[in-house]
Coordinates of C-alpha atoms and ligand atoms in Angstrom, one line a residue:
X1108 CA 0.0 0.0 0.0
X1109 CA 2.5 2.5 1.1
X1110 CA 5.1 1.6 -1.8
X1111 CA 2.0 2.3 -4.6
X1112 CA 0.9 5.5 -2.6
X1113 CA 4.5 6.7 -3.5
X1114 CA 4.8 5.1 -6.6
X1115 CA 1.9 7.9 -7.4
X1116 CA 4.0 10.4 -5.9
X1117 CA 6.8 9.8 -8.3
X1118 CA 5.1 9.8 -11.2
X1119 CA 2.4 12.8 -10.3
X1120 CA 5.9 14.5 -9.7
X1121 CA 7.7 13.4 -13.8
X1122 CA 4.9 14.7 -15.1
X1123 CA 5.0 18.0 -14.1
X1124 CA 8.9 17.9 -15.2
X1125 CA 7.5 17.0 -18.8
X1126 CA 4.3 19.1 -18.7
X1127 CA 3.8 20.6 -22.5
X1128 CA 6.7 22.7 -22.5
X1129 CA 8.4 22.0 -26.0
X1130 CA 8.0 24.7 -28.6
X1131 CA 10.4 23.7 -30.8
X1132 CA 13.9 24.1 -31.6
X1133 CA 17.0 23.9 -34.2
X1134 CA 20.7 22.6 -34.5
X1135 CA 23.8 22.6 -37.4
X1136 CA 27.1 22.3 -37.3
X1137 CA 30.0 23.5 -39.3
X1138 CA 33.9 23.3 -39.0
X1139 CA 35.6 26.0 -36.8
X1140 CA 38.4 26.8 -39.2
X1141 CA 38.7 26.1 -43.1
X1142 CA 41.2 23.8 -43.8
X1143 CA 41.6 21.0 -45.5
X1144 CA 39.9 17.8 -44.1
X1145 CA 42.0 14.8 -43.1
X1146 CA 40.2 11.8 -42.7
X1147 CA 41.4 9.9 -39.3
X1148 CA 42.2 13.2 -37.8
X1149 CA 40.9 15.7 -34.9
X1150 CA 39.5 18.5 -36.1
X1151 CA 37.1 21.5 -33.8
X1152 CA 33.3 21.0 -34.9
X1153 CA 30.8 24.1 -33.7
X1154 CA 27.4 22.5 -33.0
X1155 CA 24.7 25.6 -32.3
X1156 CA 20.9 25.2 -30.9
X1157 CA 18.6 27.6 -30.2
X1158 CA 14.9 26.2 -28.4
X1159 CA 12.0 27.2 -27.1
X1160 CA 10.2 26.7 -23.8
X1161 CA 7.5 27.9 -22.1
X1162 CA 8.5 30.5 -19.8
X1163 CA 6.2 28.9 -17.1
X1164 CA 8.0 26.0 -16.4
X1165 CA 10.7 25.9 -14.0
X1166 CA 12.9 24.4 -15.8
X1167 CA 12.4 27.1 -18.7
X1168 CA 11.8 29.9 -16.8
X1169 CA 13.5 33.2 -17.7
X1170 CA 13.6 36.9 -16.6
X1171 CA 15.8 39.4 -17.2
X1172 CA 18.1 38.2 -14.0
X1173 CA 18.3 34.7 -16.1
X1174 CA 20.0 36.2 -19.5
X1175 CA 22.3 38.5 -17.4
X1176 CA 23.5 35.9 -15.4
X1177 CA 23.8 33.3 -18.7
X1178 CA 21.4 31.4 -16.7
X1179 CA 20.3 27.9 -18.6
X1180 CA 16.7 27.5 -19.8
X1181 CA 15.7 23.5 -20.8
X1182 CA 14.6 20.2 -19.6
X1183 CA 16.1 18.0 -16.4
X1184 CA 15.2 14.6 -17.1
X1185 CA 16.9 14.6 -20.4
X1186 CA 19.1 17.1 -21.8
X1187 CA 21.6 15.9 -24.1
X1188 CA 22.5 15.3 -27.9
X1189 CA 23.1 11.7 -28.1
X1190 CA 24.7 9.9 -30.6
X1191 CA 22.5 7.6 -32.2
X1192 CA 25.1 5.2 -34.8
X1193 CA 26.4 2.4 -34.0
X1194 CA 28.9 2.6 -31.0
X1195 CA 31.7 1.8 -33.1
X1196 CA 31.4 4.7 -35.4
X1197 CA 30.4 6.8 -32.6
X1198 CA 33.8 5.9 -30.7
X1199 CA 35.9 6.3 -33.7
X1200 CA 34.9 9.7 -34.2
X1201 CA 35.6 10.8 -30.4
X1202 CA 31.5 12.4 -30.4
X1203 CA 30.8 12.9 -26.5
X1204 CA 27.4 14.5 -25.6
X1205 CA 26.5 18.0 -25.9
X1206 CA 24.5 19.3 -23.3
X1207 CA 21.0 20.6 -24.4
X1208 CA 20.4 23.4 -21.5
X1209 CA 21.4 26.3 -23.4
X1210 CA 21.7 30.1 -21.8
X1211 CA 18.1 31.9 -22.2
X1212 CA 18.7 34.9 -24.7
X1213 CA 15.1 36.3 -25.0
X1214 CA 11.7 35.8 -23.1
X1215 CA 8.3 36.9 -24.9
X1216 CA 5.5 37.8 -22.1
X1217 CA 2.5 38.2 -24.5
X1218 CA 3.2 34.5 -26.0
X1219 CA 4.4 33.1 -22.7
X1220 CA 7.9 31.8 -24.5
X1221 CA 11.7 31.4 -23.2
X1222 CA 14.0 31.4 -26.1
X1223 CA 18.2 30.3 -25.6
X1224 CA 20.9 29.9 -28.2
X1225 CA 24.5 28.2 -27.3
X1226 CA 27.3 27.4 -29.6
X1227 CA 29.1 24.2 -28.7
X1228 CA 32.6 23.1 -29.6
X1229 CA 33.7 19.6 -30.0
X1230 CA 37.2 18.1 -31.1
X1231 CA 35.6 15.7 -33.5
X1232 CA 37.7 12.8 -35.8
X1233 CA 37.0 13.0 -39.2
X1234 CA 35.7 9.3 -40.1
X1235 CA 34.7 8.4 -43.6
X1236 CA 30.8 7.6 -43.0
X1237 CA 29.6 10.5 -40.8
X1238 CA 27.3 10.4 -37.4
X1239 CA 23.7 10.5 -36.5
X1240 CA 23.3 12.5 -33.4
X1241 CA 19.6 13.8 -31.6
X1242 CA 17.7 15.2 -29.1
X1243 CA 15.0 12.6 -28.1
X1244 CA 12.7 13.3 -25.0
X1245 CA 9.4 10.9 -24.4
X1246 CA 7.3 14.2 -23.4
X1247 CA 6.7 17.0 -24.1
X1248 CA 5.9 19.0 -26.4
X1249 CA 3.6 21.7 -26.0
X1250 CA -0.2 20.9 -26.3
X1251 CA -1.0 21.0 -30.0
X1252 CA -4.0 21.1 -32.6
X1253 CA -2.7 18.3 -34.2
X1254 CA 0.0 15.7 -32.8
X1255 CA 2.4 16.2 -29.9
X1256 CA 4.0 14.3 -27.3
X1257 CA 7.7 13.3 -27.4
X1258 CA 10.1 15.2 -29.3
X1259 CA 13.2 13.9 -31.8
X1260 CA 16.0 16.4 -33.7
X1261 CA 18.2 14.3 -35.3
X1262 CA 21.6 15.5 -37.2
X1263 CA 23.7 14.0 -39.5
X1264 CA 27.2 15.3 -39.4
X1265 CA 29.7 14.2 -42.2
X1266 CA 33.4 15.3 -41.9
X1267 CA 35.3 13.5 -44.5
X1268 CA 37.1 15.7 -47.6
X1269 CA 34.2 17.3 -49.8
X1270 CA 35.2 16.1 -53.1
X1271 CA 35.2 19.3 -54.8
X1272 CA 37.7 20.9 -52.4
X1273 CA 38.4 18.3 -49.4
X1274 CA 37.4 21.2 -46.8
X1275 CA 35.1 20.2 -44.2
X1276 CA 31.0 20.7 -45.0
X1277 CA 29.4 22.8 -43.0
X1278 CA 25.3 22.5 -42.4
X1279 CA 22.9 24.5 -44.0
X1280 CA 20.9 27.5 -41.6
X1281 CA 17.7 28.9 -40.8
X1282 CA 17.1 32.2 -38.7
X1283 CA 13.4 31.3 -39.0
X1284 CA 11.7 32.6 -35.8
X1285 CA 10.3 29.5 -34.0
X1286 CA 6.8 30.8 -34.0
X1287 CA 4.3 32.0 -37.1
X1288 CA 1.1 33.3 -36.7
X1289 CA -1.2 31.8 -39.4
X1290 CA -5.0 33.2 -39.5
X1291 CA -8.0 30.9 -39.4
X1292 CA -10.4 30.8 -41.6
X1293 CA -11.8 31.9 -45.0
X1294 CA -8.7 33.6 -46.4
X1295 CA -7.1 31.1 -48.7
X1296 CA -3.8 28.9 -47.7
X1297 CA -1.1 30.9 -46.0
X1298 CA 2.5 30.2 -47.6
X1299 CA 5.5 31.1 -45.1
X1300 CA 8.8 31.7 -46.7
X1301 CA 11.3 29.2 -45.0
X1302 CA 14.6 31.1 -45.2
X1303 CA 17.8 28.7 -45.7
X1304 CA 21.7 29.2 -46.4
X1305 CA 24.9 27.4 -47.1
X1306 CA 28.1 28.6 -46.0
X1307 CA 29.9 26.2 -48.6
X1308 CA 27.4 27.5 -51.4
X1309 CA 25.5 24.1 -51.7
X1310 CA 21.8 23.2 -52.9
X1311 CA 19.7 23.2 -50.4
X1312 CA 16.5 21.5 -49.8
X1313 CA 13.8 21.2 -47.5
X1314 CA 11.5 17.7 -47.1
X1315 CA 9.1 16.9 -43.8
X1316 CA 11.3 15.2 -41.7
X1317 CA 10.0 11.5 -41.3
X1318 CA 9.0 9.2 -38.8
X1319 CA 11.5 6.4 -40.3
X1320 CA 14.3 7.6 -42.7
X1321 CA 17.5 6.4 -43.4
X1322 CA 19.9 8.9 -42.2
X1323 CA 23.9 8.1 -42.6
X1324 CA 23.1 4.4 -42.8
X1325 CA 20.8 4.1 -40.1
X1326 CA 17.0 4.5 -39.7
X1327 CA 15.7 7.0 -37.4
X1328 CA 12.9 8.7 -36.0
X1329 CA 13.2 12.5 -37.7
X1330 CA 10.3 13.8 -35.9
X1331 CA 8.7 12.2 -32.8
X1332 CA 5.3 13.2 -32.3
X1333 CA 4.6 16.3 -34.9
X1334 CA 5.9 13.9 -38.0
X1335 CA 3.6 14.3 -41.1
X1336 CA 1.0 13.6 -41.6
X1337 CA 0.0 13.8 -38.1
X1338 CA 0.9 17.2 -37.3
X1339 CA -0.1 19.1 -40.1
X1340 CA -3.5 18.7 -42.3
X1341 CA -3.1 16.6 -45.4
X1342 CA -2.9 19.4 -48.0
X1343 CA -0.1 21.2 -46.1
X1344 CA 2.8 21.0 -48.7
X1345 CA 6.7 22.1 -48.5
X1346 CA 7.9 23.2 -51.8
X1347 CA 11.8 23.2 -52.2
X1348 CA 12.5 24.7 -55.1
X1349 CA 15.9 27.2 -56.3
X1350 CA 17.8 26.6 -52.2
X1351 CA 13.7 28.3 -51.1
X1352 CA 12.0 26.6 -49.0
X1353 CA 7.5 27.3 -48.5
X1354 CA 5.0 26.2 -46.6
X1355 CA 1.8 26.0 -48.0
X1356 CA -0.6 25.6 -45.5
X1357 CA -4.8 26.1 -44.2
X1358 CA -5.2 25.5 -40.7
X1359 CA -8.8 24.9 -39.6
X1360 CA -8.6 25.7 -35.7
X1361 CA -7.1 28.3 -33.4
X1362 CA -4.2 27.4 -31.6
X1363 CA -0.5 25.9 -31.9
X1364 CA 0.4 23.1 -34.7
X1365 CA 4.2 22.5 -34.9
X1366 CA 6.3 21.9 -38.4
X1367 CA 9.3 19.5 -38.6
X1368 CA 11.6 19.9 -41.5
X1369 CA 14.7 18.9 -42.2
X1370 CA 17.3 21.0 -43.8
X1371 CA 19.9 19.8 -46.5
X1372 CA 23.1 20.4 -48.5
X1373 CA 24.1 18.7 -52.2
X1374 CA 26.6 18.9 -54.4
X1375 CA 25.7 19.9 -57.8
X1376 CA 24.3 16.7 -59.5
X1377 CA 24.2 15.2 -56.2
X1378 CA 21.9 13.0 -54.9
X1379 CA 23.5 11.7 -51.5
X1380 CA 23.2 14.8 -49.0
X1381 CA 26.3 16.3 -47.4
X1382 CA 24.4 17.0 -44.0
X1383 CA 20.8 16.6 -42.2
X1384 CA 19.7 18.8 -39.5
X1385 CA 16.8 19.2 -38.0
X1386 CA 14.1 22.6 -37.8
X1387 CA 11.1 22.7 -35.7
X1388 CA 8.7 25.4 -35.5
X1389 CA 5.7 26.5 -34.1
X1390 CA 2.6 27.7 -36.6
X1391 CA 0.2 30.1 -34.2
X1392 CA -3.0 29.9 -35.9
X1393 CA -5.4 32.9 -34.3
X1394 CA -8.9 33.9 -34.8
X1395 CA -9.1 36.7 -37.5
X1396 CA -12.7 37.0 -38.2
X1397 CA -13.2 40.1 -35.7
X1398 CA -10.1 42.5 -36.3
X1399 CA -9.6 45.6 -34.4
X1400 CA -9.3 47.5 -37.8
X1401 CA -9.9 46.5 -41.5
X1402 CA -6.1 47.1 -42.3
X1403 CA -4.5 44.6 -43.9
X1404 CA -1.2 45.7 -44.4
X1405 CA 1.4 43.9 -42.5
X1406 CA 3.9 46.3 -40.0
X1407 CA 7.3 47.0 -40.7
X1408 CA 10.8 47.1 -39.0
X1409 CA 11.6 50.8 -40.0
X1410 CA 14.9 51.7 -38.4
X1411 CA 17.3 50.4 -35.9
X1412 CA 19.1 53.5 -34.4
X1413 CA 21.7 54.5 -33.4
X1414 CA 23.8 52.0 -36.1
X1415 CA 20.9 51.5 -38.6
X1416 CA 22.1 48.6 -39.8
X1417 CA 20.8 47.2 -43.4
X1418 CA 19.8 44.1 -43.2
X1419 CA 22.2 41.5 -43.2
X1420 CA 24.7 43.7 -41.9
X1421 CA 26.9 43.8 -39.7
X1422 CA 27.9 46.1 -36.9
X1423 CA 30.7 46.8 -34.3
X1424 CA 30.3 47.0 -30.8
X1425 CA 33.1 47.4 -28.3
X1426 CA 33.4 44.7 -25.5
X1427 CA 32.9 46.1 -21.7
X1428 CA 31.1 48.8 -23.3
X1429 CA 27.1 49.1 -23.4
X1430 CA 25.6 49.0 -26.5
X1431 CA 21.8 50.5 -26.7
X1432 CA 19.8 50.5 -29.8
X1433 CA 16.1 51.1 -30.4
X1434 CA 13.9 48.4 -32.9
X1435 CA 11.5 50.8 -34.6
X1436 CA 8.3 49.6 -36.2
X1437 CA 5.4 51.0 -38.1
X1438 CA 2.0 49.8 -38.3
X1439 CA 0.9 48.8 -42.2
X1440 CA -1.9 51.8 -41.9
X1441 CA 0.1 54.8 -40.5
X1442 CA -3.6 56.8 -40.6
X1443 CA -5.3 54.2 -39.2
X1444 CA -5.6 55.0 -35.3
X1445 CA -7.5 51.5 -34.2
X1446 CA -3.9 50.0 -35.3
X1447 CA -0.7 49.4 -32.8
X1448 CA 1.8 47.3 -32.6
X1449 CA 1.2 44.8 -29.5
X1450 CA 4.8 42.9 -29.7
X1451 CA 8.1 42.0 -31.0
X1452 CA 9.9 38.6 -31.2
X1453 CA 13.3 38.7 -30.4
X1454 CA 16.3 36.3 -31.0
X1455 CA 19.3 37.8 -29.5
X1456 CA 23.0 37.5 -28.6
X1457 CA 23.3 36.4 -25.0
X1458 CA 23.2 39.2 -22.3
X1459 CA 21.4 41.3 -24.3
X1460 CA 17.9 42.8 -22.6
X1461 CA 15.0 43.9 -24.5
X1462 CA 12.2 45.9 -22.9
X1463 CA 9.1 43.9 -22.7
X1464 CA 6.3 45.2 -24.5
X1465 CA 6.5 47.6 -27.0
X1466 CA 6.3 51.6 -26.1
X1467 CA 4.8 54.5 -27.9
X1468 CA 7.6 56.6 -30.1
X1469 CA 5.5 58.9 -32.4
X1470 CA 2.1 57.1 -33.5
X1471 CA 2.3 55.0 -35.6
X1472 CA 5.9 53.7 -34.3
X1473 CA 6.3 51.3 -31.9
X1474 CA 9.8 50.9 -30.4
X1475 CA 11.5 48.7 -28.0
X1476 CA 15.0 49.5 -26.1
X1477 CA 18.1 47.2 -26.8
X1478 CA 21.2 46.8 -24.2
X1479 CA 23.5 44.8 -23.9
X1480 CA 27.6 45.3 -22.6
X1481 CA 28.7 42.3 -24.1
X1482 CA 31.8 40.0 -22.0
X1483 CA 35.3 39.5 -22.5
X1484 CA 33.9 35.7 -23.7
X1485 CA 32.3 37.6 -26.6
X1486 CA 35.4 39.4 -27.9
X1487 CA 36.0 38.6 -31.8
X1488 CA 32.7 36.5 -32.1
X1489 CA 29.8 37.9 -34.2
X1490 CA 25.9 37.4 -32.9
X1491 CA 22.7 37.8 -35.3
X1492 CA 20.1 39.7 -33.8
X1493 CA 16.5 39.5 -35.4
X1494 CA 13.4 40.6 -34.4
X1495 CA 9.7 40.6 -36.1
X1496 CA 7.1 43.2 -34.6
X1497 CA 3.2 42.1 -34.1
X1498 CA 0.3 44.4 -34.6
X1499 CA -2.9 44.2 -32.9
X1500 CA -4.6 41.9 -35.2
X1501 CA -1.8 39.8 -34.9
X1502 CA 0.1 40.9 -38.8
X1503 CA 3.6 40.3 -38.6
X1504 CA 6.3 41.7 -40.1
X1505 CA 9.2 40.3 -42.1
X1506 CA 11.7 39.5 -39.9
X1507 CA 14.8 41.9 -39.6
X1508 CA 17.9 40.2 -38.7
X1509 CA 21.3 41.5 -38.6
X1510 CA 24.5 40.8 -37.1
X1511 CA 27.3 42.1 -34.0
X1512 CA 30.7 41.8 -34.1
X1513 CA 32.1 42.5 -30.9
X1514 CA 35.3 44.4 -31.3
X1515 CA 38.1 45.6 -28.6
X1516 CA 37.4 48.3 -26.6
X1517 CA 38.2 51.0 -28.8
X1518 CA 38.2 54.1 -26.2
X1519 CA 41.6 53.4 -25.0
X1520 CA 43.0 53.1 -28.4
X1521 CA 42.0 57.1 -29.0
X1522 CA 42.9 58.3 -25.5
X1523 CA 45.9 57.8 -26.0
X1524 CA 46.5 58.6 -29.3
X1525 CA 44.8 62.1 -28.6
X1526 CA 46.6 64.1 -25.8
X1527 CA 43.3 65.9 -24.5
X1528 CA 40.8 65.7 -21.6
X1529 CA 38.5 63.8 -20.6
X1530 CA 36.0 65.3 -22.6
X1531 CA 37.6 63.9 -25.3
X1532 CA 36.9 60.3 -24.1
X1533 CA 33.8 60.7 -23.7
X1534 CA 32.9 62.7 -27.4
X1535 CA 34.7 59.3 -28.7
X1536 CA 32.7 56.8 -27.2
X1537 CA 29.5 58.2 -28.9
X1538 CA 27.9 57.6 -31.7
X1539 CA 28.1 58.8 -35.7
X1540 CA 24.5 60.6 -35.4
X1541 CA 26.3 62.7 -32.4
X1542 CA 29.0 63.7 -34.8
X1543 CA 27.1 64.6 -37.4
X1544 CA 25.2 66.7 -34.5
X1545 CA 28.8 68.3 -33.8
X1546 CA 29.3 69.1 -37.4
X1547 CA 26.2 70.5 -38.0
X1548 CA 26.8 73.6 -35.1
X1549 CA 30.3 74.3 -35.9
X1550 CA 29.0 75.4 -39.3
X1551 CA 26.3 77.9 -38.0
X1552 CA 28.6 78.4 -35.1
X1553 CA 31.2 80.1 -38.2
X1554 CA 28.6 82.2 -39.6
X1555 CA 27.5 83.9 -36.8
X1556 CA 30.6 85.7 -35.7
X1557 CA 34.5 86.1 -35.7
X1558 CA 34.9 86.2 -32.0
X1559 CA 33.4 82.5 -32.1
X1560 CA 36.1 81.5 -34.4
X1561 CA 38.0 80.6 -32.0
X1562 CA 36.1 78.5 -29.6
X1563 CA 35.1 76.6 -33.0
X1564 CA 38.4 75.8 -34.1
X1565 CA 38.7 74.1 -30.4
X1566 CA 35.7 72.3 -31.2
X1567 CA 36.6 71.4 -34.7
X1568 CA 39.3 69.8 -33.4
X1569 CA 37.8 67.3 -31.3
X1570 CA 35.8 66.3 -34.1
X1571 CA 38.4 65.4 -36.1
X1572 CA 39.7 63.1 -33.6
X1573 CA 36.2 61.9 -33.3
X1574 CA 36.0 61.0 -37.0
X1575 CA 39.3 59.2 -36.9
X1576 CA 37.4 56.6 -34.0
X1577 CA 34.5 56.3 -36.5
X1578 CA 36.4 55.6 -39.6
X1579 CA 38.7 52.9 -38.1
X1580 CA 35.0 51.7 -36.6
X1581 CA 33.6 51.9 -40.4
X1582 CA 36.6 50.0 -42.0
X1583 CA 36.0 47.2 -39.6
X1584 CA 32.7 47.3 -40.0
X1585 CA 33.3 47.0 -44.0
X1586 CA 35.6 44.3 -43.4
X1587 CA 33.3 42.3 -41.6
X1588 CA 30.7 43.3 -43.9
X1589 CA 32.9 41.4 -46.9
X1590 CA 33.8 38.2 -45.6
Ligands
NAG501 C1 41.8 17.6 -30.6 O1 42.2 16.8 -29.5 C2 43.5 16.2 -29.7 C3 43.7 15.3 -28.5 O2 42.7 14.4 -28.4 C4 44.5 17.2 -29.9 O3 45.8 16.6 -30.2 C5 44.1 18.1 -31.0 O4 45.1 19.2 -31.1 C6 42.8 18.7 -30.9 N1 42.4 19.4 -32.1 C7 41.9 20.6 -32.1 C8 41.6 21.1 -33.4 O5 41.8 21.2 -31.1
NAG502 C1 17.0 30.9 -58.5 O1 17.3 31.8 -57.5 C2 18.2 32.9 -57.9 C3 18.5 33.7 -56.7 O2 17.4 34.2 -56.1 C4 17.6 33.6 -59.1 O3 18.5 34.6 -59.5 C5 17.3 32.7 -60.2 O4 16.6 33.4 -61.3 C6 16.4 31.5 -59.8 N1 16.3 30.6 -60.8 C7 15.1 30.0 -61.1 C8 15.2 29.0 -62.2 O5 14.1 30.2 -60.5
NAG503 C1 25.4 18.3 -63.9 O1 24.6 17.5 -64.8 C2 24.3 18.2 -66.0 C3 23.4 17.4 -66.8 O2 23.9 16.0 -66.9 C4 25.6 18.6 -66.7 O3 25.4 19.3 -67.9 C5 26.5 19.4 -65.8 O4 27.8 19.6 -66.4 C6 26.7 18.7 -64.5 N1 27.5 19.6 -63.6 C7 28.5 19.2 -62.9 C8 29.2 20.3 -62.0 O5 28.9 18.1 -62.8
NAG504 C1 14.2 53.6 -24.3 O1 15.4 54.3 -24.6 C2 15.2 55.7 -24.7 C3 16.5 56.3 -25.2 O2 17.6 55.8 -24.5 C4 14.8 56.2 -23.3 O3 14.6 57.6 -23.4 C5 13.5 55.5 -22.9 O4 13.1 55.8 -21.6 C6 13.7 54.0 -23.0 N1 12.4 53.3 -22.8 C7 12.2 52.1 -22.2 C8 10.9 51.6 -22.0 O5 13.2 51.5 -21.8
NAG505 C1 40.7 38.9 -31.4 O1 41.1 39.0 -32.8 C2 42.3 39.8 -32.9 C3 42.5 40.0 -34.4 O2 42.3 38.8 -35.2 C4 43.4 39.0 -32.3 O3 44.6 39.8 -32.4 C5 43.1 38.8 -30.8 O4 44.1 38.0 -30.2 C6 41.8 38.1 -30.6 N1 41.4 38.1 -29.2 C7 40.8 37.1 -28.6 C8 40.5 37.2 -27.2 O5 40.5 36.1 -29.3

């Protein structure tokens, strides 16, 4: 009696450890350095996830505390990347687990979400048949229209020679977000753009992952619980056509249905793939028979001050040094005063805090506050930031990604080079739109009077040694911008 009473205990207890907090997730891989690929030799692999959780789970809970701190965001019970080949290959190629807890970059209020990124390195051997690795948890994933349950993300990684020039592959990417809002209803299929890229310059294609599939010589569960057909409704098709990847798809309630694809790199005339890895998204399908206004129009990422960066681009920041930037978005109807903007999804470098929901600029923009001082540990890496902003009847925007190099601190560099105050320092460590600012009053400062002159020339001065800090900034930039 007393052993089944806490039998019951036990398990009352697991499942509130796996209770529907899986919202999907994604993982590649890719060489650190480019050189040559030896088979039978050691070489540094970088194997990056990013997941998401829901923020209501302990295990996945996140404030802003959590992504100061690096704090970890995942499940207990199981949280690693197994590999799933036979032993022998397994061994031979030196693969030891990678931990799935990975540090919580962004947390979404209004959809309830925890999001974390890591990047991984492992000393890998380069063996001639490649490894099937994957995240495989029973339970669970969050409660879907369709499906759910367990969850599987399987990998292959393949470091023998490519043929055409014996480097070492690297996986195909998505910066997908991990959740899309679909409407319900009456409006025709909706087709979401599935972004993909090759570092190496391969084909790419998308499929359904699968419930069986041969993967690097084994067969494997792709998918878990939200395989197709189960997840999706029948008609939902993926089109991979050109390295673009669509989703065709009518969803007939409101509520979460998850997509598992599998992402893949050929060489030209190729029909073996080079890599596998896995993508798994949420769709959020919402109610859009009674919007707040009769705009269609979806928002729009306007600016991203102080930088501005284009999309795609890349900016400098300096390490120890706070970075703040605003994410400015318009509604679709600027006229229209029924229209706001009612969130933005973030995926973000870690340490870098977001304010929560979106503020008021000018109506119609909508704005949330960036900062982030990013660590010693970040020196010389470079982060993507993205973000897509929501309006009221639940429109999104495209997404607008771009990236963050974090440089040396370059402050020092000029203080020492310029033999002035410390007024100096501090003109230097702000930004271009500030100098431009400084230029703009020194002119009208000349035509006023002679007396002036003077003080201008003092001032002039210290904007030259200004632009000197944002040129070397610029060249890096440009350089980064190239490779
Ligand atoms: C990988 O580890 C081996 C020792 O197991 C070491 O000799 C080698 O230098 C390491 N390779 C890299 C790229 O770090
Ligand atoms: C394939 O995509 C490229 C790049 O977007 C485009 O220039 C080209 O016209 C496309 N080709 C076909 C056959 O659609
Ligand atoms: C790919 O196949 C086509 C058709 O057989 C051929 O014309 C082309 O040269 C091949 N390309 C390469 C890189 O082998
Ligand atoms: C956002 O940043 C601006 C400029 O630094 C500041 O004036 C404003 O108070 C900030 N708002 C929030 C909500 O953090
Ligand atoms: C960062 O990169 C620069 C230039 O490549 C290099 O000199 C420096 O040692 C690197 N610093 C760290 C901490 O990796």
């Amino acid at each position: 009696m007393t052993v089944q009473f806490l039998f019951l205990i036990f398990s009352i207890h697991i499942n509130s450890i796996h209770c529907a907090h899986f919202r999907g997730g994604a993982i590649t891989w890719r060489p650190e350095s480019n050189q040559n690929s030896v088979l039978n030799t050691d070489r540094n692999i970088i194997i990056e996830q990013r997941y998401a959780w829901s923020k209501s789970t302990a295990a996945s809970a996140c404030t802003t505390a959590t992504i100061l701190s690096f704090g970890t965001i995942g499940e207990n019970v199981v949280s690693i990347i197994q590999c799933y080949s036979p032993a022998v290959k397994c061994t031979s190629a030196m693969y030891t687990t990678v931990s799935t807890l990975v540090p919580c970059t962004d947390y979404n209020i209004v959809l309830g979400t925890s999001y974390g990124y890591s990047s991984t390195t492992r000393n890998l051997t380069a063996i001639s048949s490649g490894i099937v690795v994957g995240y495989v948890v029973s339970g669970a994933w969050l409660t879907l229209q369709l499906g759910g349950g367990g969850w599987d993300l399987m990998m292959y990684i393949n470091m023998r020679p490519r043929s055409d020039n014996q480097l070492i592959n690297s996986s195909p990417v998505s910066d997908i977000s991990l959740v899309t809002y679909v409407p319900v209803g009456g409006i025709g299929p909706t087709s979401i753009d599935i972004p993909m890229s090759d570092a190496d310059g391969d084909n790419i294609e998308c499929r359904f992952s699968l419930a069986s599939n041969t993967l690097g010589g084994i067969v494997v569960d792709e998918c878990g619980g939200v395989c197709q057909p189960v997840a999706l409704p029948a008609l939902t098709q993926l089109i991979s056509n050109n390295n673009t990847c669509t989703l065709i798809v009518t969803l007939p309630t409101v509520g979460y249905y998850a997509v598992a694809v599998q992402l893949e790199d050929y060489m030209v005339n190729s029909t073996t793939p080079l890599s596998s890895v896995p993508l798994q998204f949420l769709l959020l399908a919402y109610d859009a028979s009674n919007p707040v206004s009769t705009c269609t129009v979806p928002p729009t990422i306007t600016s991203i001050p102080p930088d501005f960066p284009a999309e795609g681009a890349t900016i400098t920041v300096q390490v120890n040094f706070p970075y703040k930037a605003m994410v400015i978005a318009q509604t679709g109807c600027p006229l229209d005063p029924d229209l706001s903007i009612s969130n933005f999804i973030t995926a973000s470098p870690p340490g870098m805090l977001k304010s929560n929901l979106p503020f008021v600029l000018v109506a119609p923009s909508y704005a949330i506050n960036l900062t982030w001082t990013p660590t010693i540990d970040q020196l010389n890496q470079t982060y993507q930031f993205c973000a897509i902003a929501i309006d009221i009847d639940y429109h999104e925007s495209s997404q607008y990604c771009f990236f963050i190099f974090v440089g040396p601190q370059t402050t020092t560099t000029t203080t020492t080079s310029t033999t002035t105050t410390t007024t100096t320092t501090t003109t230097t460590s702000t930004t271009t739109s500030t100098t431009t600012t400084t230029t703009t009053s020194t002119a009208s400062t000349t035509s006023t009077t002679s007396t002036s002159t003077t003080t201008t020339s003092a001032t002039t001065s210290t904007t030259t040694s200004t632009t000197t800090t944002t040129t070397s900034k610029c060249s890096l930039r440009t350089l980064r911008f190239s490779d």
